[in-house]
mmCIF file of C-alpha atoms in Angstrom:
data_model
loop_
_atom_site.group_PDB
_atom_site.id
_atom_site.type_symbol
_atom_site.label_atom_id
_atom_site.label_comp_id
_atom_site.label_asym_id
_atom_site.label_seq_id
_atom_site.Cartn_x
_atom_site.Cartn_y
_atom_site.Cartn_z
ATOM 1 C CA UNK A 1497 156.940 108.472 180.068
ATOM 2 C CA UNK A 1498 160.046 109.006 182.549
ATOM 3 C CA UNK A 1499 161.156 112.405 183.440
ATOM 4 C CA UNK A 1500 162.556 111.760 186.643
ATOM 5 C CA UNK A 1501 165.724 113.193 185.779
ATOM 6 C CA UNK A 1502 165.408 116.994 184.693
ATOM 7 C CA UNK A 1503 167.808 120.146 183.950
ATOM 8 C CA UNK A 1504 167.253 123.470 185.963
ATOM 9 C CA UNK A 1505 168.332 126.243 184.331
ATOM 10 C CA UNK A 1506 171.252 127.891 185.848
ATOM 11 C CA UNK A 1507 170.018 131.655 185.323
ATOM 12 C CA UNK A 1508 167.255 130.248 188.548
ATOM 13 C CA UNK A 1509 170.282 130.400 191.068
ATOM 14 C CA UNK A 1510 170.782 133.525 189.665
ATOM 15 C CA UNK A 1511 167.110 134.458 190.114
ATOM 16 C CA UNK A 1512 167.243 133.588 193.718
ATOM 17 C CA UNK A 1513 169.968 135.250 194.444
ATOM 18 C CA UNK A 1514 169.210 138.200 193.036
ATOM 19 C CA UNK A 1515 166.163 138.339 195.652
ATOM 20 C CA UNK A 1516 168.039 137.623 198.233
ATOM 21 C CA UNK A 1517 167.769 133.822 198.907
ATOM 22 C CA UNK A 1518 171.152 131.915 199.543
ATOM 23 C CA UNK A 1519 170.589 129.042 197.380
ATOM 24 C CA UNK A 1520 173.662 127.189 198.756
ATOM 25 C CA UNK A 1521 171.974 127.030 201.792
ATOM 26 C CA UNK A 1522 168.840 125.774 200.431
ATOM 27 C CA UNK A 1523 170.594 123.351 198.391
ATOM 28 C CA UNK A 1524 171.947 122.088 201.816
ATOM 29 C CA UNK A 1525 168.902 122.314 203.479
ATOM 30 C CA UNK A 1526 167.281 119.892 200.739
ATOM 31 C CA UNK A 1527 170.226 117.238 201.036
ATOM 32 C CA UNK A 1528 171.366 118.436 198.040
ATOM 33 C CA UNK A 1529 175.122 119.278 196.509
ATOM 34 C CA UNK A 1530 175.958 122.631 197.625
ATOM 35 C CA UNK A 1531 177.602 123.593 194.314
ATOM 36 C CA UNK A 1532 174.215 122.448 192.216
ATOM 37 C CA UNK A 1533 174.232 125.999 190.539
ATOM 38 C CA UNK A 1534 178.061 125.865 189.510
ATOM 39 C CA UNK A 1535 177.714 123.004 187.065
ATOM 40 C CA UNK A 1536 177.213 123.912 183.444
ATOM 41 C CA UNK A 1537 173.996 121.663 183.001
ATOM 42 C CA UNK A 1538 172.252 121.165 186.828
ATOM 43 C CA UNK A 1539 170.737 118.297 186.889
ATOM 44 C CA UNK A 1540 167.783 117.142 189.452
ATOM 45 C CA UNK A 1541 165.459 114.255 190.375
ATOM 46 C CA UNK A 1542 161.872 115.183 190.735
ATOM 47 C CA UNK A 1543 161.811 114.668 194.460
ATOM 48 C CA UNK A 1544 165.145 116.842 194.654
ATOM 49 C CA UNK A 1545 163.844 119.408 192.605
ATOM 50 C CA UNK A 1546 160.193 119.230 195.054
ATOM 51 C CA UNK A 1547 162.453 119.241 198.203
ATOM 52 C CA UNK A 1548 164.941 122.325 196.900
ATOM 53 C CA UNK A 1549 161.526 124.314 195.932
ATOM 54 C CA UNK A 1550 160.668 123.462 199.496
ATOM 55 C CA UNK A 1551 163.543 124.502 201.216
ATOM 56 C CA UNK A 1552 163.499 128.103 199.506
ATOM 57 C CA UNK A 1553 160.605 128.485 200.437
ATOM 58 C CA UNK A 1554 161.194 127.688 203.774
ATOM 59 C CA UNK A 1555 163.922 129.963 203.975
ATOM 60 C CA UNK A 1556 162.665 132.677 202.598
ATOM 61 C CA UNK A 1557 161.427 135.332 205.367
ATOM 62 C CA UNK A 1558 159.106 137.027 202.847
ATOM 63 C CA UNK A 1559 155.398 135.579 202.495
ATOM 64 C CA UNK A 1560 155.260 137.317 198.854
ATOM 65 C CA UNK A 1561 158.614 135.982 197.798
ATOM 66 C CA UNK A 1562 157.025 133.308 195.026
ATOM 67 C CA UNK A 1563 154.814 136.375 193.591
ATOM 68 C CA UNK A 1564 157.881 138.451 193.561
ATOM 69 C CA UNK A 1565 160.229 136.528 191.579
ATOM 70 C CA UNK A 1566 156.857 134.405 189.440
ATOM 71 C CA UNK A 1567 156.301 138.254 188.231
ATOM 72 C CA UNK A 1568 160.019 138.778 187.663
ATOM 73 C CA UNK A 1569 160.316 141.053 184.332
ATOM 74 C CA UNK A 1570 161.335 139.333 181.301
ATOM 75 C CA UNK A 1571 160.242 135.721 182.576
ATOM 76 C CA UNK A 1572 159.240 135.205 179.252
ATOM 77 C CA UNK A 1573 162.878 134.435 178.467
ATOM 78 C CA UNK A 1574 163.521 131.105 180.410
ATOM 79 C CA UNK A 1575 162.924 129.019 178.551
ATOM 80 C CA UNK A 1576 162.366 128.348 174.678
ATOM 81 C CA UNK A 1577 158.095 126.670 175.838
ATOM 82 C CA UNK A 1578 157.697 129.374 178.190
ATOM 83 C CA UNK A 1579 158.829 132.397 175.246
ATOM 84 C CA UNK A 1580 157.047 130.206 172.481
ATOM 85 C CA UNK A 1581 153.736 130.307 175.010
ATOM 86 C CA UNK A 1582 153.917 134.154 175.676
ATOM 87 C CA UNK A 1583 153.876 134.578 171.966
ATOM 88 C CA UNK A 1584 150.470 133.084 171.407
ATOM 89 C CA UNK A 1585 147.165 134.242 170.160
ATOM 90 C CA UNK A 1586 145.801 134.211 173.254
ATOM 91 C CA UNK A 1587 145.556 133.108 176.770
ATOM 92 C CA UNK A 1588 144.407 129.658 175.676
ATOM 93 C CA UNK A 1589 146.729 129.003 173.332
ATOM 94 C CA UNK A 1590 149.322 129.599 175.675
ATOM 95 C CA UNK A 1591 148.228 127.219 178.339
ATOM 96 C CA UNK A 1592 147.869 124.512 175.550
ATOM 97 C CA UNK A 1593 151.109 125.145 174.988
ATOM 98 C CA UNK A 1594 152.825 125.354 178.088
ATOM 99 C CA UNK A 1595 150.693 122.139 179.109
ATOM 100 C CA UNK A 1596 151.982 120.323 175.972
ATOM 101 C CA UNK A 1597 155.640 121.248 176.768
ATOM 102 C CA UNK A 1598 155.408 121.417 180.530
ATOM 103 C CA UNK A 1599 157.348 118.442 180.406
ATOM 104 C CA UNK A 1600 160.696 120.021 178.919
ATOM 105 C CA UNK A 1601 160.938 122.410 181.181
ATOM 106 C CA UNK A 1602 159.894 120.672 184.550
ATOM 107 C CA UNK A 1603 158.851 117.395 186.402
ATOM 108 C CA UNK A 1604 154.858 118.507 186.290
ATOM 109 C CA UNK A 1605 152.032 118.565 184.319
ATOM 110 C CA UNK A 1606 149.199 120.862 183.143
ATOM 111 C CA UNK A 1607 146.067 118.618 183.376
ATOM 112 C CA UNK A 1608 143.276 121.312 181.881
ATOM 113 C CA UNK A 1609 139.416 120.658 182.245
ATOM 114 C CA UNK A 1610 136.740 123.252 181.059
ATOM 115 C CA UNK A 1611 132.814 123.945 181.056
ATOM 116 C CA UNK A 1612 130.880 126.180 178.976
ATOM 117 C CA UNK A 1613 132.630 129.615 180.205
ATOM 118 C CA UNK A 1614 135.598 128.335 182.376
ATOM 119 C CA UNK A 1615 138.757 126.836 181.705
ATOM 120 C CA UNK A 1616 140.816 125.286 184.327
ATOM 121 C CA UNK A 1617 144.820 124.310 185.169
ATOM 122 C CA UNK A 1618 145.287 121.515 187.761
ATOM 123 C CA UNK A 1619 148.775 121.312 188.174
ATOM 124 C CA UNK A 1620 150.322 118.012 189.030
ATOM 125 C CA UNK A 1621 153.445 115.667 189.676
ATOM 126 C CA UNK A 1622 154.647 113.456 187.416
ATOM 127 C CA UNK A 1623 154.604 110.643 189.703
ATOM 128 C CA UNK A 1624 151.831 110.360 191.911
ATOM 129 C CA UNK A 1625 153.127 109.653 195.395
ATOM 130 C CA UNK A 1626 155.339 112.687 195.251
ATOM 131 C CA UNK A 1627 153.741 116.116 196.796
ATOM 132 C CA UNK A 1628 154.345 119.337 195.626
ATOM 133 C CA UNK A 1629 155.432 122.277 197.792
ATOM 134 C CA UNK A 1630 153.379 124.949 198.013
ATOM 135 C CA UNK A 1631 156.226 127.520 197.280
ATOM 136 C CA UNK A 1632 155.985 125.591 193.949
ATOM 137 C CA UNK A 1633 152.559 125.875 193.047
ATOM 138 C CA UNK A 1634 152.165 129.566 194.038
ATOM 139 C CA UNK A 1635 155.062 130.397 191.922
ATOM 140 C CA UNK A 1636 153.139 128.598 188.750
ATOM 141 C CA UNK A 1637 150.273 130.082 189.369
ATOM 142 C CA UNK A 1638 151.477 133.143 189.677
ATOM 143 C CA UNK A 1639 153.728 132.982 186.605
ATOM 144 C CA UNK A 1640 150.535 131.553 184.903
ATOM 145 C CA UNK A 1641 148.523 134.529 185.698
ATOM 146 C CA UNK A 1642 151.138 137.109 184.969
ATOM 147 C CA UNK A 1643 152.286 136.171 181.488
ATOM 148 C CA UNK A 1644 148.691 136.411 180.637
ATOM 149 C CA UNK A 1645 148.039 139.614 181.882
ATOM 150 C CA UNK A 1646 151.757 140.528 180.852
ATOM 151 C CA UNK A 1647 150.803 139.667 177.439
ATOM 152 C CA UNK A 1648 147.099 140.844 176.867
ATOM 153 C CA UNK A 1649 148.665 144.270 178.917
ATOM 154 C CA UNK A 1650 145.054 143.751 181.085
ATOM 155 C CA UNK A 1651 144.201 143.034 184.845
ATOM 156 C CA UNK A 1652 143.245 139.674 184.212
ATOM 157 C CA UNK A 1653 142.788 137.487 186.886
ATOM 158 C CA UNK A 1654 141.256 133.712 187.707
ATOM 159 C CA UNK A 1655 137.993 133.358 188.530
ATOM 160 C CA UNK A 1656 139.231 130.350 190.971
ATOM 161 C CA UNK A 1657 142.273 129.291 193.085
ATOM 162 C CA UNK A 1658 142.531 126.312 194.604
ATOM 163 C CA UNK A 1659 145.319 125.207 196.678
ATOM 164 C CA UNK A 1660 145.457 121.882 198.944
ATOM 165 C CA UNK A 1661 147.711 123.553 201.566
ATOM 166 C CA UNK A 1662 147.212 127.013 203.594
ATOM 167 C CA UNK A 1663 148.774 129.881 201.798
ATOM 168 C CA UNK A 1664 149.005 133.005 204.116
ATOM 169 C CA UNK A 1665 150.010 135.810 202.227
ATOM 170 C CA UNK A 1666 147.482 138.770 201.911
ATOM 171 C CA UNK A 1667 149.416 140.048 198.527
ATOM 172 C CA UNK A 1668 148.896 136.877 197.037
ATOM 173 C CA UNK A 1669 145.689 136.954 197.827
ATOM 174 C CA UNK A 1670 145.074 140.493 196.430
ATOM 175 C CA UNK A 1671 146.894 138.999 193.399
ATOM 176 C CA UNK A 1672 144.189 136.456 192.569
ATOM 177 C CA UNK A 1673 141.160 138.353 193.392
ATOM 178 C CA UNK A 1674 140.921 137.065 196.845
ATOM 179 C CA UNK A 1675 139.341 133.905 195.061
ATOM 180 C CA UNK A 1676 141.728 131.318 196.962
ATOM 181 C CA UNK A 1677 140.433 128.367 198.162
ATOM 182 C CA UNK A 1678 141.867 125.271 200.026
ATOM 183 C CA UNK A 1679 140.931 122.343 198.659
ATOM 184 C CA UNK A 1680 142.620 118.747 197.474
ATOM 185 C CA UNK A 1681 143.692 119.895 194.418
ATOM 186 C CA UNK A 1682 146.313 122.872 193.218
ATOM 187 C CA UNK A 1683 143.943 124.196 190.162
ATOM 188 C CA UNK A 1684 143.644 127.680 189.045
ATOM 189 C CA UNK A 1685 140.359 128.633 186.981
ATOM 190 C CA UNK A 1686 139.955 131.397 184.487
ATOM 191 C CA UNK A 1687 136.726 132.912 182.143
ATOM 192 C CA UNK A 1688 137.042 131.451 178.797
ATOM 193 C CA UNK A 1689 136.423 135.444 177.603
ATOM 194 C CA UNK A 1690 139.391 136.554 179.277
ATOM 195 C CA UNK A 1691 141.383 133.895 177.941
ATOM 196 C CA UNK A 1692 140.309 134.582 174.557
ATOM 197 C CA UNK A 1693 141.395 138.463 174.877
ATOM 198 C CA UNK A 1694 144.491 139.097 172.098
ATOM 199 C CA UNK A 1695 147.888 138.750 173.057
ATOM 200 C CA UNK A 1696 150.065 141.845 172.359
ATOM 201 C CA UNK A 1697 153.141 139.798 172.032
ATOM 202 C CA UNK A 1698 151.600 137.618 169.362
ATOM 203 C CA UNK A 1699 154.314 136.566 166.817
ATOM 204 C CA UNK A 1700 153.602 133.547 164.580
ATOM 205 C CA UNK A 1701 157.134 133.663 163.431
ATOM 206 C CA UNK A 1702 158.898 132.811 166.559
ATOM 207 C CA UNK A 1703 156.220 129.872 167.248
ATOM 208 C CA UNK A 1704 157.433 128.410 163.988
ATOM 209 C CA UNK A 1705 161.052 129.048 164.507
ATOM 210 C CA UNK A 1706 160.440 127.306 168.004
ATOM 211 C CA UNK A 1707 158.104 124.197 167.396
ATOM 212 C CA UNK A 1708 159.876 122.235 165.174
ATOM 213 C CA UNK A 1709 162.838 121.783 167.263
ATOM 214 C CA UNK A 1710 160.322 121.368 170.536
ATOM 215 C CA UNK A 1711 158.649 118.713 168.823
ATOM 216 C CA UNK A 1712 161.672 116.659 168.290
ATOM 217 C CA UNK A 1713 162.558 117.343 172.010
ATOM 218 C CA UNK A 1714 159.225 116.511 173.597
ATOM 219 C CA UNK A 1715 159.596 113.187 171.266
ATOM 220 C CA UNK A 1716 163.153 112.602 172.638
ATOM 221 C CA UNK A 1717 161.832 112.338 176.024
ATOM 222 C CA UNK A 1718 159.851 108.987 175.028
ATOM 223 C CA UNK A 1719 163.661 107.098 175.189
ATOM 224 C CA UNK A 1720 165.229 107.604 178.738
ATOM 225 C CA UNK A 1721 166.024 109.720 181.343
ATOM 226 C CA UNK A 1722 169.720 110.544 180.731
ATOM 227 C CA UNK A 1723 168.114 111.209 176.899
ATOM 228 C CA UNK A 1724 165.919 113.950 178.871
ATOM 229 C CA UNK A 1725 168.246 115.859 180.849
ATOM 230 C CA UNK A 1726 170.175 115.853 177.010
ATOM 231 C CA UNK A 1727 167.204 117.326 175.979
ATOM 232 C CA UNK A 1728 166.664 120.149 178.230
ATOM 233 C CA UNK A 1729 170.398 120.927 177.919
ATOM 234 C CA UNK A 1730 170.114 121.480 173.896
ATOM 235 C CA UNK A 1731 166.774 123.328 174.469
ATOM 236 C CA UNK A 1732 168.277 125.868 176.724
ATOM 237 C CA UNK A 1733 170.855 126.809 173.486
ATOM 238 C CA UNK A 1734 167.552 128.014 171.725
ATOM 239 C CA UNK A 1735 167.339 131.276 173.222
ATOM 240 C CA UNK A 1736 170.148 133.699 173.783
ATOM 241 C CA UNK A 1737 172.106 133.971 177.543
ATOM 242 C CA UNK A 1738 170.835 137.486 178.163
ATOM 243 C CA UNK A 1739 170.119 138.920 181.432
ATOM 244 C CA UNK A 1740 166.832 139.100 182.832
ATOM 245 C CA UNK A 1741 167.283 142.331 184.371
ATOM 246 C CA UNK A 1742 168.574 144.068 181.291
#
């Protein structure tokens, strides 16, 4: 399947704005159209979208910055997958479904492996000679981690972090259980128990209103790339323009 092509949504200049990042400047400083933001339907390669993640986090003088705005209130609301995923059973259920719809949403995948008690997440490109930045990956994992504890309203966190580049920020650390590892792999690893703990947010309703319409999407994507961005741009009508920080 080709993604290459992808839509970001626009309410993510927004986001890094709001915490201080000028996002013209790390358009620029990815090569990148400074004015990315101020079109209606943004739309990105994978390697632009790698070397704009990248950039910000480059830029960014704060070490926490991708736990700050992963943990952003109301991140639950960007995106039809990502809302349809927090109002799951369970932790499990959720990343089934975000790893089943990663692909509407952005250019990676959810590759997930278990044993007896664990479950893990190895997050990875969609084209294999492409690298992803480690701004990037904390900011999934840390999203990953938060919706779950967001949603079960408990301190859950992975039993196992593993990340194939140096991350040197002592909150993040805190905010996996100091269980961060460098390895060749980005994978994060949680207790099949935990994951199986009730989400409070559970709502079968809005999972059916939601998955007929992904479906189609997800099976658009099998036809091109300009048929993807197309597809990202209709999904984005799904859920209502509100603020986040409202």
């Amino acid at each position: 399947m080709s993604t290459n092509k992808f839509i970001l949504d626009g309410r993510y200049g927004d986001l890094l704005q709001y915490y201080g990042i000028n996002v013209e400047e790390a358009l620029k400083k990815a090569g990148l159209p400074e004015d990315t933001f101020a079109h209606k339907t943004p739309i990105l390669k994978e390697e632009e979208y790698y070397r704009f993640m990248q950039a910000v986090g480059d830029l960014t003088k704060d070490p926490a910055m991708a736990l700050k705005i992963a943990s952003t209130d109301r991140i639950e609301s960007f995106s039809p997958p990502i809302f349809a995923s927090y109002c799951a059973k369970n932790g499990r259920m959720c990343i089934e479904r975000l790893a089943r719809y990663k692909k509407l949403i952005a250019p990676m995948q959810f590759m997930i492996t278990e044993d007896e008690e664990t479950l893990s997440v190895t997050l990875t490109p969609s084209q294999d000679d492409l690298k992803l930045p480690l701004f990037l990956v904390e900011s999934e994992f840390v999203f990953l981690a938060h919706i779950i504890q967001m949603a079960t309203k408990e301190e859950i966190v992975p039993v196992a972090l593993t990340i194939a580049e140096e991350m040197n920020d002592p909150e993040l650390n805190t905010f996996f259980g100091g269980h961060v590892n460098l390895g060749k792999d980005n994978t994060i690893t949680f207790r099949k128990e935990d994951l199986m703990k009730p989400f409070i947010s559970y709502n079968e309703a809005m999972w059916e209103y939601f998955q007929p319409e992904m479906n189609k999407r997800l099976a658009e994507l099998e036809v091109d790339d300009s048929t993807s961005a197309r597809v990202r741009s209709a999904l984005s009508e799904l859920l209502p323009r509100r603020s986040m920080w409202n």
